[in-house]
PDB file of C-alpha atoms in Angstrom:
ATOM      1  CA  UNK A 252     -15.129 -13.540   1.484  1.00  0.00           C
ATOM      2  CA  UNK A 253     -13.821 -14.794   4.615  1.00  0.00           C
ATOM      3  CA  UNK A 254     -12.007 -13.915   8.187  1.00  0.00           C
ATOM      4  CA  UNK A 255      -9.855 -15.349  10.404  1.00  0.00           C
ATOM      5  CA  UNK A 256      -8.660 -16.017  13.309  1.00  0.00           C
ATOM      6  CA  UNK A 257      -7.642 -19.889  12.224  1.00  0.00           C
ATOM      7  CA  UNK A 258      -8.672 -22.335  15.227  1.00  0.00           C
ATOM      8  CA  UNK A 259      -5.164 -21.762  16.862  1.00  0.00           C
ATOM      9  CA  UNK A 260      -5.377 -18.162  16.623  1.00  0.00           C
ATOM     10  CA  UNK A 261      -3.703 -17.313  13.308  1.00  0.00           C
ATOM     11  CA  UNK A 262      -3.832 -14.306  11.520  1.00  0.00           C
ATOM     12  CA  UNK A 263      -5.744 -14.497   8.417  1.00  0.00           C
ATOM     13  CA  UNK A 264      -6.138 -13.349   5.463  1.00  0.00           C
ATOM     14  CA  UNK A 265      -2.394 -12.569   5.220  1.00  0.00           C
ATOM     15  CA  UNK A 266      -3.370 -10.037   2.689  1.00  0.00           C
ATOM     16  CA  UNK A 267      -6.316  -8.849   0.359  1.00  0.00           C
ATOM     17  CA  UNK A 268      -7.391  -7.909  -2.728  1.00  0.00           C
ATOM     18  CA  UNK A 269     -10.268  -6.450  -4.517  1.00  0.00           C
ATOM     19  CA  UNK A 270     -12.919  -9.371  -5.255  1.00  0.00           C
ATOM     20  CA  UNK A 271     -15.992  -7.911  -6.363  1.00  0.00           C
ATOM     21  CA  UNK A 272     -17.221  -6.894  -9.865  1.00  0.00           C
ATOM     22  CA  UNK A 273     -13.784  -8.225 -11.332  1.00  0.00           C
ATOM     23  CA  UNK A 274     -13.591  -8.565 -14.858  1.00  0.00           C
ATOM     24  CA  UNK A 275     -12.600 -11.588 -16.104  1.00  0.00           C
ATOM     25  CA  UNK A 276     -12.131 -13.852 -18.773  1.00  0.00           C
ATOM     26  CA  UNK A 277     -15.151 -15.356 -20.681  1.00  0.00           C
ATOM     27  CA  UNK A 278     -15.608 -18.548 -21.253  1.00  0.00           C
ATOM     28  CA  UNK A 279     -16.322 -19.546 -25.130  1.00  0.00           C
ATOM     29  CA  UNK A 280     -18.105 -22.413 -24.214  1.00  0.00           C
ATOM     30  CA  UNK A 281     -22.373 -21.876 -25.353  1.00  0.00           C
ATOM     31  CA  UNK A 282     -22.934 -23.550 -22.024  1.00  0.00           C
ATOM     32  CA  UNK A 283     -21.189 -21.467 -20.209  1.00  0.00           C
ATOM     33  CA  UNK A 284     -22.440 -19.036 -17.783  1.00  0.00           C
ATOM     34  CA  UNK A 285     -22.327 -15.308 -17.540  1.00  0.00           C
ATOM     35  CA  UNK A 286     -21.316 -14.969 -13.820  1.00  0.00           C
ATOM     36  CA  UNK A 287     -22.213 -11.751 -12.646  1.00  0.00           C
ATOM     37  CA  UNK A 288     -22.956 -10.408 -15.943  1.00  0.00           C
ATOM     38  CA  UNK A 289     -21.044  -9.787 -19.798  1.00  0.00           C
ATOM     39  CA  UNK A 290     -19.097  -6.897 -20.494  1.00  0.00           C
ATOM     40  CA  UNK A 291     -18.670  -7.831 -23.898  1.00  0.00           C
ATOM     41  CA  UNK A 292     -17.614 -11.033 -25.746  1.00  0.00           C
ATOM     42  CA  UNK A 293     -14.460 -12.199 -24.387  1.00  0.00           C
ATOM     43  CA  UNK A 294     -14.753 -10.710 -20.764  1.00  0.00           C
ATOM     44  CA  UNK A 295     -17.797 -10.696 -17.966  1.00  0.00           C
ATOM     45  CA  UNK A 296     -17.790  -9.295 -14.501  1.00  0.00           C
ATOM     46  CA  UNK A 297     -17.275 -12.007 -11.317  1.00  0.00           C
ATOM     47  CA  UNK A 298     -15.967 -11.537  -7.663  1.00  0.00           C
ATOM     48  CA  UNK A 299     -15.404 -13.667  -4.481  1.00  0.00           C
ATOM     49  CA  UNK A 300     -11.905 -15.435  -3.418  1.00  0.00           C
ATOM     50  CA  UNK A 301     -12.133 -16.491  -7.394  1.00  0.00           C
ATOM     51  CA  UNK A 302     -10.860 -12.992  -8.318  1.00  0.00           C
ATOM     52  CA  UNK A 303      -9.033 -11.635  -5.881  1.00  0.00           C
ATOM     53  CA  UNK A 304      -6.920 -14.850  -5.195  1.00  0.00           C
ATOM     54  CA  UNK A 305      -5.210 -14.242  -8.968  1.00  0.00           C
ATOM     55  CA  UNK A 306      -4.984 -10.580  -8.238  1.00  0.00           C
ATOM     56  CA  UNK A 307      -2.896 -11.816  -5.426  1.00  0.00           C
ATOM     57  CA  UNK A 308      -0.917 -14.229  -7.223  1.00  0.00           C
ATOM     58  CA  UNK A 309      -0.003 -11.629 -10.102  1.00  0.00           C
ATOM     59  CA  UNK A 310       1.087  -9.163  -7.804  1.00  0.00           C
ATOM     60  CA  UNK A 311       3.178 -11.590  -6.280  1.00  0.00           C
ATOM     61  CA  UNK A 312       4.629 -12.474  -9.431  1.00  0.00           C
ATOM     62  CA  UNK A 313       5.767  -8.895 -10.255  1.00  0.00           C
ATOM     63  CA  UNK A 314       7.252  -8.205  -6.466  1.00  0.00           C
ATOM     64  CA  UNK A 315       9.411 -11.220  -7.273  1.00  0.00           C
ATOM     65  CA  UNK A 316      10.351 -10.083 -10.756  1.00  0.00           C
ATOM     66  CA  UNK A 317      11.154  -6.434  -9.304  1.00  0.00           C
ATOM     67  CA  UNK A 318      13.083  -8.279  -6.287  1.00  0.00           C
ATOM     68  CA  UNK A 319      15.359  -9.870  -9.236  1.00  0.00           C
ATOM     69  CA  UNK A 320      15.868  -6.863 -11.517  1.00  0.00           C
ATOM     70  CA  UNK A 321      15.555  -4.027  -9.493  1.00  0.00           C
ATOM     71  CA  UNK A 322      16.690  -5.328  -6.189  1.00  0.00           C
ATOM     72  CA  UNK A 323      19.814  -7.339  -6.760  1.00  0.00           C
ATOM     73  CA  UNK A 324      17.879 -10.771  -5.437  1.00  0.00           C
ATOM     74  CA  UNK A 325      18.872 -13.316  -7.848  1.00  0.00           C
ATOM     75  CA  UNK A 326      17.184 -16.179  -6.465  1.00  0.00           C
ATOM     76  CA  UNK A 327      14.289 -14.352  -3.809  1.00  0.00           C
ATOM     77  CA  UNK A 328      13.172 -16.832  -0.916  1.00  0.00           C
ATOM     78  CA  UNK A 329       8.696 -17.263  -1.160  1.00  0.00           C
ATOM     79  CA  UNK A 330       9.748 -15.827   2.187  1.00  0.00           C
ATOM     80  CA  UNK A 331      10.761 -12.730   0.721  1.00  0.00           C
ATOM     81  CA  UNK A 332       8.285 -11.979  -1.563  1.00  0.00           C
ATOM     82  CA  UNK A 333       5.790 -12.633   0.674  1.00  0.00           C
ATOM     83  CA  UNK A 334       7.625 -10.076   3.131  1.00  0.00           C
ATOM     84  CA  UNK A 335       7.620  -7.379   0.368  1.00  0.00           C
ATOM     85  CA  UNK A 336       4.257  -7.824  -0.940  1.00  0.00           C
ATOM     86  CA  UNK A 337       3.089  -8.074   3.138  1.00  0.00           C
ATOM     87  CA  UNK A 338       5.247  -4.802   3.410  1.00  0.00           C
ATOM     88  CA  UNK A 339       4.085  -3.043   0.753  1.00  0.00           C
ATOM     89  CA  UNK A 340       0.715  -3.297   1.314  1.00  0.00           C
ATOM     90  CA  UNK A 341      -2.036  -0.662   1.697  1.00  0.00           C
ATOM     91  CA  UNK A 342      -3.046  -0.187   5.465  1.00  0.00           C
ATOM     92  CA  UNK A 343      -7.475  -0.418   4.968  1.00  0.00           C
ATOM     93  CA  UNK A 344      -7.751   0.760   8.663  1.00  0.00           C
ATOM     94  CA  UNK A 345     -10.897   2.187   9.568  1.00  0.00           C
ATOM     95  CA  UNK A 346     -12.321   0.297   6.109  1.00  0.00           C
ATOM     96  CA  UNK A 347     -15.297   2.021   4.409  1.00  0.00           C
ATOM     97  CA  UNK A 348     -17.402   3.848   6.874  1.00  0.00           C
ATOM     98  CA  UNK A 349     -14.535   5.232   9.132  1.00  0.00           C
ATOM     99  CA  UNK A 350     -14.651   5.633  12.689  1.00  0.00           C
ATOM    100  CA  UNK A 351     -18.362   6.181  12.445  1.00  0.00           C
ATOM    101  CA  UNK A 352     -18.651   2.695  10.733  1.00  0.00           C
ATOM    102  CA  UNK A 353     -16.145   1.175  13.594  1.00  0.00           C
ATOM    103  CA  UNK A 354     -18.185   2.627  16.431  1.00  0.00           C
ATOM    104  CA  UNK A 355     -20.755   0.188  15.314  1.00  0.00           C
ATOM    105  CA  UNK A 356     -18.589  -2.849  14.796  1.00  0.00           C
ATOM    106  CA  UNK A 357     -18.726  -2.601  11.149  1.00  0.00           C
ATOM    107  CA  UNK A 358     -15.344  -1.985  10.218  1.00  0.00           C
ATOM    108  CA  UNK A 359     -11.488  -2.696  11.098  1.00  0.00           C
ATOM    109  CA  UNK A 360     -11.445  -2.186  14.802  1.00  0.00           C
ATOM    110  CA  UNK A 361      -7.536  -2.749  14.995  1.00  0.00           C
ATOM    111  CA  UNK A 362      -4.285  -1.822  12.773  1.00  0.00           C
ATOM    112  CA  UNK A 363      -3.086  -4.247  10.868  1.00  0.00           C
ATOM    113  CA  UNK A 364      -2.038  -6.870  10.774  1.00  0.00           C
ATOM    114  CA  UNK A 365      -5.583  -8.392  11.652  1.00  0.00           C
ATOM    115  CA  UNK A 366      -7.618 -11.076  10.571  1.00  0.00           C
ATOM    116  CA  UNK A 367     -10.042  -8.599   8.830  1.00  0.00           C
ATOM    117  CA  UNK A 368      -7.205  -7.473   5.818  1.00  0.00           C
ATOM    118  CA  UNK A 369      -4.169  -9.321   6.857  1.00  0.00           C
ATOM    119  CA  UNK A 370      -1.413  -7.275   6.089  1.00  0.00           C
ATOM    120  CA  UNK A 371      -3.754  -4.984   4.247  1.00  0.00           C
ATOM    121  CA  UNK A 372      -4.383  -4.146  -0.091  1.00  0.00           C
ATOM    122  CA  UNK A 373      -2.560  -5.474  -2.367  1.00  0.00           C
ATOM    123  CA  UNK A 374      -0.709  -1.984  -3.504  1.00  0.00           C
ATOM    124  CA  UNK A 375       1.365  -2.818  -6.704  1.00  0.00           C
ATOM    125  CA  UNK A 376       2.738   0.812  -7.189  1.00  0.00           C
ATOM    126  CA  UNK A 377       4.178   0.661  -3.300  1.00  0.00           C
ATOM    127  CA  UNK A 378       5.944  -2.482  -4.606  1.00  0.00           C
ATOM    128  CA  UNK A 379       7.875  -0.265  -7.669  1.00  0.00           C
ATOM    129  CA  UNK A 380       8.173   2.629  -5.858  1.00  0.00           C
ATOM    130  CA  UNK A 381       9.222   1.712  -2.551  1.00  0.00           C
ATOM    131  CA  UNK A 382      12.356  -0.075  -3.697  1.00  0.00           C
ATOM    132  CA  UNK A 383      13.358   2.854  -6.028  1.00  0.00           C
ATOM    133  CA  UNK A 384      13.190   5.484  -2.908  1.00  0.00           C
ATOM    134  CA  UNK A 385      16.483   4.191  -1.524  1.00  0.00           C
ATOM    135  CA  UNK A 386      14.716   3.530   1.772  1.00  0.00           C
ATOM    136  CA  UNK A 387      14.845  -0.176   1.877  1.00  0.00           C
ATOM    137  CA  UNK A 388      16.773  -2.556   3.402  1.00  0.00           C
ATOM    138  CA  UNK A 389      15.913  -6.080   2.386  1.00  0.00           C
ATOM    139  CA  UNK A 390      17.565  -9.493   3.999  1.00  0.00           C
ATOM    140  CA  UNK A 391      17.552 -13.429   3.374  1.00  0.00           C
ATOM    141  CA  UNK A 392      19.355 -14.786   6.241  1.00  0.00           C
ATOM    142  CA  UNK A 393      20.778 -17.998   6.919  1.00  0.00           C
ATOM    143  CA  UNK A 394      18.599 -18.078   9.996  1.00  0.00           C
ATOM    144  CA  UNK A 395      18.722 -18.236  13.537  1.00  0.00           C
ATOM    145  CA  UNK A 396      18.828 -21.533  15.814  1.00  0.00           C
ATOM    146  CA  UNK A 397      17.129 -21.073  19.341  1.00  0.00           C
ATOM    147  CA  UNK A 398      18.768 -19.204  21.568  1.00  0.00           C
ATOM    148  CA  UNK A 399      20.397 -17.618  19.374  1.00  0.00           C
ATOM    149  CA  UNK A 400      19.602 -13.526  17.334  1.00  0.00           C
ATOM    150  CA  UNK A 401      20.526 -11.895  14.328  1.00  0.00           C
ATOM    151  CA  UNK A 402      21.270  -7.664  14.647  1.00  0.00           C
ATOM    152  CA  UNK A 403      20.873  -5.959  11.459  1.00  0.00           C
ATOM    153  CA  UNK A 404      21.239  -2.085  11.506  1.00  0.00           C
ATOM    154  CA  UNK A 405      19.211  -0.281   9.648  1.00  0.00           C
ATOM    155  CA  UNK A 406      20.421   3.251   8.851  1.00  0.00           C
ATOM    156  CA  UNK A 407      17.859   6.041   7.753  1.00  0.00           C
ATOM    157  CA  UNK A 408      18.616   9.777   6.791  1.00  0.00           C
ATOM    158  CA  UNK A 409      14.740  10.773   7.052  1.00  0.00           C
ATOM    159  CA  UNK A 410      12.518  11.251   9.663  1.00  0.00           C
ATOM    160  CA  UNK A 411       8.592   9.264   9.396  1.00  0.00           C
ATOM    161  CA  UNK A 412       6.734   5.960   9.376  1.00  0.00           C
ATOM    162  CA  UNK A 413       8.949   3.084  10.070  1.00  0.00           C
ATOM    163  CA  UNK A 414       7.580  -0.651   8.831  1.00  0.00           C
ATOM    164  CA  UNK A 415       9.847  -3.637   9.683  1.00  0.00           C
ATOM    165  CA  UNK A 416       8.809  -6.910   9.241  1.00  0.00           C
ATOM    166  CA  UNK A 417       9.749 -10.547   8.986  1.00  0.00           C
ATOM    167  CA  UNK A 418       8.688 -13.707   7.323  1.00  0.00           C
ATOM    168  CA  UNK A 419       9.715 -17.215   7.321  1.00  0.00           C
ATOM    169  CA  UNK A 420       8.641 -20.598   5.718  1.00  0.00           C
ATOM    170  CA  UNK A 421       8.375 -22.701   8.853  1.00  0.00           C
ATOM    171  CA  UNK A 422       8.718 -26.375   8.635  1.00  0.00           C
ATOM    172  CA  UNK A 423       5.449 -28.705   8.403  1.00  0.00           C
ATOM    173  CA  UNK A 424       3.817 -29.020  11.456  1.00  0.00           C
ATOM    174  CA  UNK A 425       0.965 -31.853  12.646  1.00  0.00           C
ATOM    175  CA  UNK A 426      -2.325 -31.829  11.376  1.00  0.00           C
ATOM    176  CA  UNK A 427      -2.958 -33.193  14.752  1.00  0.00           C
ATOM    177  CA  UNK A 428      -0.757 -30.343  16.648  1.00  0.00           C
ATOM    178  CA  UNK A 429      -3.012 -28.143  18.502  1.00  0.00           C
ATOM    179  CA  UNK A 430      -0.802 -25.078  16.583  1.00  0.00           C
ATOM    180  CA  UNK A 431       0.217 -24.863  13.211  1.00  0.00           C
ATOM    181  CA  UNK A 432       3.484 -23.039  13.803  1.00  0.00           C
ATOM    182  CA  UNK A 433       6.838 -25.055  14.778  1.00  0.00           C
ATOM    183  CA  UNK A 434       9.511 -22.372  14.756  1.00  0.00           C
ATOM    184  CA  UNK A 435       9.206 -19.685  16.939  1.00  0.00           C
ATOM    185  CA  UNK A 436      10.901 -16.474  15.831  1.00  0.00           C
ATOM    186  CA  UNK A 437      10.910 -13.013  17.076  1.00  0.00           C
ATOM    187  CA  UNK A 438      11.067  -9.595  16.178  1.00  0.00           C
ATOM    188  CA  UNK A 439      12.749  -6.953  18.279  1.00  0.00           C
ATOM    189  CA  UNK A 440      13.373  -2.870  17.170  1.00  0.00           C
ATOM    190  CA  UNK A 441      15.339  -0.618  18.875  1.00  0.00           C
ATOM    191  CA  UNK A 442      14.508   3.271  17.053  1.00  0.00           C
ATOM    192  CA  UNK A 443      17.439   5.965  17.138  1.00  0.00           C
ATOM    193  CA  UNK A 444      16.271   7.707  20.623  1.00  0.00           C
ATOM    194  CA  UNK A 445      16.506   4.244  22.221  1.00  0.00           C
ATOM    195  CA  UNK A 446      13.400   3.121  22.264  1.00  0.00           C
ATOM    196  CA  UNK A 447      12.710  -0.356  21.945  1.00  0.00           C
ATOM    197  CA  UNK A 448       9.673  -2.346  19.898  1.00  0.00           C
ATOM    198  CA  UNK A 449       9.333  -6.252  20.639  1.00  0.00           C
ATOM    199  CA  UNK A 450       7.086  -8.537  19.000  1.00  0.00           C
ATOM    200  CA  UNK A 451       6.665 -11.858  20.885  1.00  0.00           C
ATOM    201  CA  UNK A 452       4.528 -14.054  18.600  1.00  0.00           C
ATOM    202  CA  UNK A 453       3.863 -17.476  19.006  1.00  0.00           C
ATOM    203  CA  UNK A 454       1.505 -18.315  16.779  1.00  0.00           C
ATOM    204  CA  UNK A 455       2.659 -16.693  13.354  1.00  0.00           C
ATOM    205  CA  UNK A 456       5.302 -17.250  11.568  1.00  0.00           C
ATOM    206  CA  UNK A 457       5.180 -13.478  10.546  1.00  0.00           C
ATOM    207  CA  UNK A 458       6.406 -10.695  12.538  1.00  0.00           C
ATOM    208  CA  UNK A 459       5.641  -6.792  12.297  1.00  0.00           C
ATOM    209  CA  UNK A 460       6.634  -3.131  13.941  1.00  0.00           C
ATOM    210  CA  UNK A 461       5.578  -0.164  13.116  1.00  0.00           C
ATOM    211  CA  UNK A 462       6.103   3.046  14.661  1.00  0.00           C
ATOM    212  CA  UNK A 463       7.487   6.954  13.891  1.00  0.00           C
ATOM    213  CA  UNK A 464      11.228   7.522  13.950  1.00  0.00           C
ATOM    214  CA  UNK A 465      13.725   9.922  13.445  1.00  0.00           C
ATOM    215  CA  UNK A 466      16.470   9.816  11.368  1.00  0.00           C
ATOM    216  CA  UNK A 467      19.463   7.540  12.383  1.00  0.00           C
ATOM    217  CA  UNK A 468      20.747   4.178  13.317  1.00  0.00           C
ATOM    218  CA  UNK A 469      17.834   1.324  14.174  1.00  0.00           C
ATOM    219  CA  UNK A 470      18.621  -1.237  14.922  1.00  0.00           C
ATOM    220  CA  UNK A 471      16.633  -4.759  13.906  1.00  0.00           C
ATOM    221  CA  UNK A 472      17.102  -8.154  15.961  1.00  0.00           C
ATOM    222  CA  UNK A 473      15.437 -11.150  14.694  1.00  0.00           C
ATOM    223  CA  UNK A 474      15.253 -13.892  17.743  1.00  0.00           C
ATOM    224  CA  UNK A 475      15.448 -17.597  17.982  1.00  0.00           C
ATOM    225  CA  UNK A 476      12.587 -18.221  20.498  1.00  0.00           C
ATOM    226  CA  UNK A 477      12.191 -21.932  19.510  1.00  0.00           C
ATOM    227  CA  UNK A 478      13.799 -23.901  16.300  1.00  0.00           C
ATOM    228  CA  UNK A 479      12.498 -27.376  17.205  1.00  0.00           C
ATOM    229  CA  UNK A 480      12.740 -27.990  12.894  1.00  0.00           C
ATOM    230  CA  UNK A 481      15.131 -26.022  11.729  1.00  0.00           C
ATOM    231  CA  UNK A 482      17.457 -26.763   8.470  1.00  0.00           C
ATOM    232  CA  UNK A 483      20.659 -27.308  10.479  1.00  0.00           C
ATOM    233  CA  UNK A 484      19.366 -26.151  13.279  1.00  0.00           C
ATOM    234  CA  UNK A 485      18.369 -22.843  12.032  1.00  0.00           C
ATOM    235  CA  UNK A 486      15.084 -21.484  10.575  1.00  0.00           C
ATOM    236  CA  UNK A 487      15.965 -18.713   7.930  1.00  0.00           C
ATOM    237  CA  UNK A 488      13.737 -15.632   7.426  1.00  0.00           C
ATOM    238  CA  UNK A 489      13.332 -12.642   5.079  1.00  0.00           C
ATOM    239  CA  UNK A 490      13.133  -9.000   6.965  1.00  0.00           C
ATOM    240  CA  UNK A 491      11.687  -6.097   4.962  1.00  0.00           C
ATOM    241  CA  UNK A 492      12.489  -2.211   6.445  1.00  0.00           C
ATOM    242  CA  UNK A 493      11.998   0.815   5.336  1.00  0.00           C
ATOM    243  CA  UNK A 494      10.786   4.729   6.523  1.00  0.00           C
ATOM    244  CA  UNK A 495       8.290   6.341   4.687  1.00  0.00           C
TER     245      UNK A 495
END
C-alpha cells in the first residue's frame, strides 16, 4: 500500500507480501461487513497492509520455528529471523510489466533491496529449502564495538548466486534525531578470485551483497563503523550466506 524512502532515507518496506484479494476470516457479527466480498460463510476476500502484514508475521513465525528445529538455533535473535526471512526472499525485480513496464516508470527501477519491495516476496518454500541445501552459513555474534570487525569465512563447493547479508537490532534512537539509526555497521565480501564487495551504509541497520562466485573460500567481514549504544560496547548482528 505504501513506499518508502522514510524522511532520513530508510529503506522501506523491509519486505512484502501479497495484499490483495486475501481471504480472510469472517466476522460472525450481523453487523459486520463483507469487505471486499464473501466467499462463503466463515471466510470473505480483503487486501491492503491488513492482509499482507499477517502473511508477514506467519512467515516469520515458521523461519523462526525452522531456525530452532532444523537449524540448531535454540534461542534465534529477531535479528536473525529477520535476516533469514530478508534472505530468503523472492527478488520482484522488474515487477509486473518487465522492462517494458520500467521504461515507463511503472515498475522496480533498481535491485533490491529498494523501497519499492524491500528485501523482496515473502517466499516460504526458500525458507525450508534453503537451509536443507547445505549451502548456508548462519551467525549470531556477540557483536562488534567501533573500530573494531568480525571475519567469518564462508566456504562453498558450488559455483552461482551469492547472497550475504546482515541484520541487527540497533539501540533506540531520538525521535528528535535527524536519523533513526545509532549503530553504524558494515558489510564487507571478499569472493574466491579476490574480489572485494563493500557495503557502507549509514542509514540502515541492514546490510546486503550480492554477486556471482565461484566455488571456494569467501570471506565475510562485518565492521564496527560507529557503536555510540552498544551492549558493552558492542552491537551484535545476525549474518545470513549462502550460493544458490
Amino acid at each position: 500500500s505504501s513506499r518508502g524512502p522514510t524522511l532520513d532515507g530508510r529503506t522501506k518496506p523491509d519486505i512484502v507480501a501479497p495484499g490483495t484479494n486475501i481471504l480472510s476470516v469472517k466476522s460472525q457479527e450481523k453487523t459486520a461487513e463483507l469487505l471486499w466480498g464473501a466467499y462463503n460463510n466463515d471466510y470473505v476476500y480483503s487486501g491492503g497492509t491488513s492482509m499482507a502484514c499477517p502473511l508477514t508475521a506467519a512467515g516469520a513465525a515458521i523461519a523462526r520455528q525452522f531456525l530452532i528445529e532444523k537449524m540448531s538455533q535454540a534461542k534465534p535473535s529477531a535479528a536473525l529471523v529477520k535476516a533469514y526471512l530478508l534472505h530468503t526472499a523472492t527478488e520482484m525485480f522488474p515487477g509486473q510489466y518487465g522492462q517494458v513496464g520500467a521504461t515507463r516508470g511503472q515498475e522496480l527501477l533498481t535491485l533490491r533491496p529498494n523501497s519499492d519491495e524491500g528485501y523482496g516476496r515473502v517466499n516460504i518454500a526458500e525458507v525450508i529449502s534453503l537451509g536443507q541445501k547445505g549451502t548456508l552459513m548462519i551467525a549470531d555474534s556477540k557483536g562488534v564495538a567501533t573500530g573494531e570487525s568480525e571475519t567469518v569465512k564462508f566456504v562453498t563447493n558450488r559455483s552461482g548466486h551469492l547472497v550475504v547479508n546482515i541484520v541487527w537490532t540497533d539501540a533506540p534512537g531520538s525521535t528528535n534525531a535527524s536519523k533513526a539509526l545509532v549503530n553504524d555497521l558494515d558489510l564487507e565480501v571478499t569472493l574466491p578470485d579476490g574480489k572485494q564487495l563493500a557495503v557502507n551504509d549509514q542509514i540502515n541497520n541492514h546490510s546486503f551483497v550480492q554477486a556471482s562466485t565461484t566455488a571456494g573460500e569467501i570471506m565475510i567481514k562485518v565492521k564496527g563503523t560507529n557503536v555510540p549504544m552498544g551492549k558493552a560496547g558492542k552491537q551484535a548482528f545476525a549474518l545470513v550466506a549462502s550460493v544458490k
